[in-house]
C-alpha cells in the first residue's frame, strides 16, 4: 500500500497525539477488514489506518467523553442503533439547522433520522445530545460532522465554522491544540 506524504504526516500526527494518552489497543488489519465487511463500507483514511494500527477508542478525548471504539454508540444514543445503515449515503453536504430551517437548502427530502443514522460512524459525544460523526458514504465522505438537537454542522475550515483542516486528522490536531471546536464562528 502506497502512502502519500500528506497521509504519512497525518498518521505521524495521530500517533503523536495518542502516544501518551491511555487508549484501547488498535484492532489490527484482519479485525478491521472483518468490521468493514460486516458494515459494508471501507473506512476513509487516515481513520482506517488509525483504528487498525494506532488506537480503537480512548476515554480521554476527543471528544469530551472520549473516542468510541469502532462500531459502538454512546450510552446516551437513545436506541439500539439498529436503524443505522452505513451503506446508505450520508444525506448532507452543507450545514442544516433543523431548529430554524424546516429542510436543507438543497431542497431534497432529508429527514433528521437519516442524518443521524445513514452513512457515518459515530466517533463520540460532547454530551447533551451532541455527537461527532465521520462520514463513510456519500459526497461528504471523510468529513467530520457535529450532529445535535439543533442541527448538523460540518467540521473544517472550508465550511467556515473553524480554522481547522477537515477530516479525522484535522479534527484530532485541532483537539490536541486545545482549540474550541468551532473557533471561526
GROMACS .gro file of C-alpha atoms in nm:
model
  185
    1UNK     CA    1   0.000   0.000   0.000
    2UNK     CA    2   0.150   0.330  -0.111
    3UNK     CA    3   0.114   0.616   0.133
    4UNK     CA    4   0.139   0.974   0.008
    5UNK     CA    5   0.331   1.237   0.202
    6UNK     CA    6   0.022   1.414   0.343
    7UNK     CA    7  -0.123   1.083   0.460
    8UNK     CA    8   0.209   0.989   0.625
    9UNK     CA    9   0.218   1.329   0.801
   10UNK     CA   10  -0.139   1.280   0.925
   11UNK     CA   11  -0.056   0.935   1.062
   12UNK     CA   12   0.255   1.069   1.235
   13UNK     CA   13   0.044   1.342   1.397
   14UNK     CA   14  -0.217   1.088   1.505
   15UNK     CA   15   0.047   0.858   1.654
   16UNK     CA   16   0.192   1.155   1.844
   17UNK     CA   17  -0.148   1.269   1.969
   18UNK     CA   18  -0.227   0.929   2.124
   19UNK     CA   19   0.126   0.836   2.231
   20UNK     CA   20   0.081   0.944   2.593
   21UNK     CA   21  -0.297   0.905   2.626
   22UNK     CA   22  -0.422   0.577   2.768
   23UNK     CA   23  -0.618   0.413   2.489
   24UNK     CA   24  -0.761   0.087   2.367
   25UNK     CA   25  -0.528  -0.122   2.152
   26UNK     CA   26  -0.571  -0.099   1.775
   27UNK     CA   27  -0.787  -0.358   1.601
   28UNK     CA   28  -0.520  -0.484   1.365
   29UNK     CA   29  -0.579  -0.519   0.993
   30UNK     CA   30  -0.756  -0.858   0.998
   31UNK     CA   31  -1.015  -0.740   1.252
   32UNK     CA   32  -1.057  -0.409   1.070
   33UNK     CA   33  -1.122  -0.588   0.740
   34UNK     CA   34  -1.382  -0.808   0.916
   35UNK     CA   35  -1.553  -0.497   1.061
   36UNK     CA   36  -1.557  -0.326   0.723
   37UNK     CA   37  -1.706  -0.635   0.560
   38UNK     CA   38  -1.978  -0.652   0.827
   39UNK     CA   39  -2.053  -0.278   0.792
   40UNK     CA   40  -2.044  -0.294   0.411
   41UNK     CA   41  -1.807   0.003   0.376
   42UNK     CA   42  -1.437   0.076   0.360
   43UNK     CA   43  -1.348   0.343   0.616
   44UNK     CA   44  -1.182   0.663   0.493
   45UNK     CA   45  -0.815   0.727   0.557
   46UNK     CA   46  -0.647   0.814   0.788
   47UNK     CA   47  -0.916   0.692   1.031
   48UNK     CA   48  -0.892   0.345   0.876
   49UNK     CA   49  -0.520   0.310   0.947
   50UNK     CA   50  -0.565   0.482   1.285
   51UNK     CA   51  -0.812   0.215   1.403
   52UNK     CA   52  -0.604  -0.070   1.257
   53UNK     CA   53  -0.261   0.044   1.381
   54UNK     CA   54  -0.286   0.314   1.650
   55UNK     CA   55  -0.598   0.315   1.866
   56UNK     CA   56  -0.953   0.181   1.880
   57UNK     CA   57  -1.101   0.420   2.134
   58UNK     CA   58  -0.991   0.612   2.441
   59UNK     CA   59  -1.155   0.769   2.746
   60UNK     CA   60  -0.965   1.098   2.722
   61UNK     CA   61  -1.094   1.298   2.424
   62UNK     CA   62  -1.155   1.377   2.155
   63UNK     CA   63  -1.442   1.443   2.200
   64UNK     CA   64  -1.513   1.531   2.562
   65UNK     CA   65  -1.643   1.186   2.656
   66UNK     CA   66  -1.367   1.009   2.466
   67UNK     CA   67  -1.326   0.843   2.131
   68UNK     CA   68  -1.555   0.544   2.089
   69UNK     CA   69  -1.431   0.208   1.967
   70UNK     CA   70  -1.531   0.141   1.607
   71UNK     CA   71  -1.894   0.035   1.573
   72UNK     CA   72  -2.011   0.138   1.919
   73UNK     CA   73  -2.256   0.410   2.016
   74UNK     CA   74  -2.257   0.648   2.313
   75UNK     CA   75  -2.457   0.540   2.617
   76UNK     CA   76  -2.698   0.832   2.562
   77UNK     CA   77  -2.772   0.741   2.198
   78UNK     CA   78  -3.132   0.658   2.278
   79UNK     CA   79  -3.189   0.340   2.077
   80UNK     CA   80  -3.001   0.023   1.990
   81UNK     CA   81  -2.865   0.162   1.663
   82UNK     CA   82  -3.046  -0.098   1.453
   83UNK     CA   83  -3.171   0.174   1.213
   84UNK     CA   84  -2.815   0.276   1.127
   85UNK     CA   85  -2.726   0.190   0.767
   86UNK     CA   86  -2.368   0.282   0.678
   87UNK     CA   87  -2.405   0.184   0.312
   88UNK     CA   88  -2.678   0.446   0.260
   89UNK     CA   89  -2.506   0.778   0.179
   90UNK     CA   90  -2.490   1.050   0.443
   91UNK     CA   91  -2.755   1.293   0.315
   92UNK     CA   92  -2.592   1.634   0.371
   93UNK     CA   93  -2.318   1.839   0.207
   94UNK     CA   94  -2.378   2.162   0.399
   95UNK     CA   95  -2.497   2.263   0.744
   96UNK     CA   96  -2.863   2.218   0.828
   97UNK     CA   97  -3.006   2.381   1.140
   98UNK     CA   98  -3.338   2.200   1.169
   99UNK     CA   99  -3.428   2.404   1.472
  100UNK     CA  100  -3.473   2.702   1.236
  101UNK     CA  101  -3.477   2.557   0.880
  102UNK     CA  102  -3.754   2.305   0.805
  103UNK     CA  103  -3.544   2.139   0.532
  104UNK     CA  104  -3.190   2.163   0.399
  105UNK     CA  105  -3.122   2.437   0.147
  106UNK     CA  106  -3.053   2.173  -0.119
  107UNK     CA  107  -3.431   2.122  -0.127
  108UNK     CA  108  -3.404   1.742  -0.135
  109UNK     CA  109  -3.613   1.536   0.103
  110UNK     CA  110  -3.392   1.463   0.403
  111UNK     CA  111  -3.509   1.355   0.745
  112UNK     CA  112  -3.328   1.418   1.072
  113UNK     CA  113  -3.316   1.043   1.138
  114UNK     CA  114  -3.127   0.994   0.810
  115UNK     CA  115  -2.863   1.243   0.924
  116UNK     CA  116  -2.809   1.055   1.250
  117UNK     CA  117  -2.828   0.704   1.106
  118UNK     CA  118  -2.702   0.693   0.747
  119UNK     CA  119  -2.352   0.684   0.609
  120UNK     CA  120  -2.144   0.767   0.918
  121UNK     CA  121  -1.968   0.612   1.213
  122UNK     CA  122  -2.014   0.781   1.549
  123UNK     CA  123  -1.681   0.893   1.695
  124UNK     CA  124  -1.816   1.010   2.030
  125UNK     CA  125  -2.015   1.268   2.218
  126UNK     CA  126  -1.965   1.600   2.388
  127UNK     CA  127  -2.273   1.528   2.599
  128UNK     CA  128  -2.617   1.686   2.583
  129UNK     CA  129  -2.703   1.502   2.260
  130UNK     CA  130  -2.404   1.637   2.064
  131UNK     CA  131  -2.245   1.361   1.854
  132UNK     CA  132  -1.936   1.364   1.634
  133UNK     CA  133  -1.967   1.156   1.316
  134UNK     CA  134  -1.717   1.055   1.049
  135UNK     CA  135  -1.894   1.024   0.714
  136UNK     CA  136  -1.809   0.697   0.540
  137UNK     CA  137  -2.053   0.701   0.246
  138UNK     CA  138  -2.174   0.983   0.021
  139UNK     CA  139  -2.046   1.316  -0.103
  140UNK     CA  140  -1.926   1.420   0.245
  141UNK     CA  141  -1.714   1.102   0.284
  142UNK     CA  142  -1.411   1.164   0.504
  143UNK     CA  143  -1.557   1.474   0.670
  144UNK     CA  144  -1.642   1.510   1.038
  145UNK     CA  145  -1.987   1.638   1.137
  146UNK     CA  146  -2.133   1.755   1.468
  147UNK     CA  147  -2.494   1.644   1.491
  148UNK     CA  148  -2.712   1.770   1.775
  149UNK     CA  149  -3.069   1.857   1.867
  150UNK     CA  150  -3.029   2.188   1.681
  151UNK     CA  151  -2.888   2.054   1.354
  152UNK     CA  152  -2.586   1.919   1.171
  153UNK     CA  153  -2.267   2.115   1.101
  154UNK     CA  154  -1.959   2.004   0.904
  155UNK     CA  155  -1.617   2.047   1.062
  156UNK     CA  156  -1.337   2.203   0.858
  157UNK     CA  157  -1.211   2.544   0.756
  158UNK     CA  158  -1.372   2.528   0.409
  159UNK     CA  159  -1.715   2.525   0.578
  160UNK     CA  160  -1.644   2.849   0.767
  161UNK     CA  161  -1.702   2.738   1.126
  162UNK     CA  162  -1.347   2.654   1.230
  163UNK     CA  163  -0.986   2.723   1.141
  164UNK     CA  164  -0.903   2.350   1.139
  165UNK     CA  165  -0.847   2.126   0.840
  166UNK     CA  166  -1.134   1.894   0.766
  167UNK     CA  167  -1.128   1.519   0.815
  168UNK     CA  168  -1.030   1.299   1.104
  169UNK     CA  169  -0.666   1.409   1.128
  170UNK     CA  170  -0.759   1.779   1.118
  171UNK     CA  171  -1.021   1.721   1.388
  172UNK     CA  172  -0.771   1.544   1.616
  173UNK     CA  173  -0.497   1.803   1.554
  174UNK     CA  174  -0.743   2.081   1.646
  175UNK     CA  175  -0.829   1.898   1.970
  176UNK     CA  176  -0.459   1.846   2.054
  177UNK     CA  177  -0.404   2.222   2.018
  178UNK     CA  178  -0.676   2.281   2.278
  179UNK     CA  179  -0.886   2.500   2.050
  180UNK     CA  180  -1.262   2.545   2.067
  181UNK     CA  181  -1.429   2.318   1.813
  182UNK     CA  182  -1.591   2.600   1.619
  183UNK     CA  183  -1.336   2.878   1.659
  184UNK     CA  184  -1.424   3.078   1.345
  185UNK     CA  185  -1.797   3.114   1.404
   0.00000   0.00000   0.00000
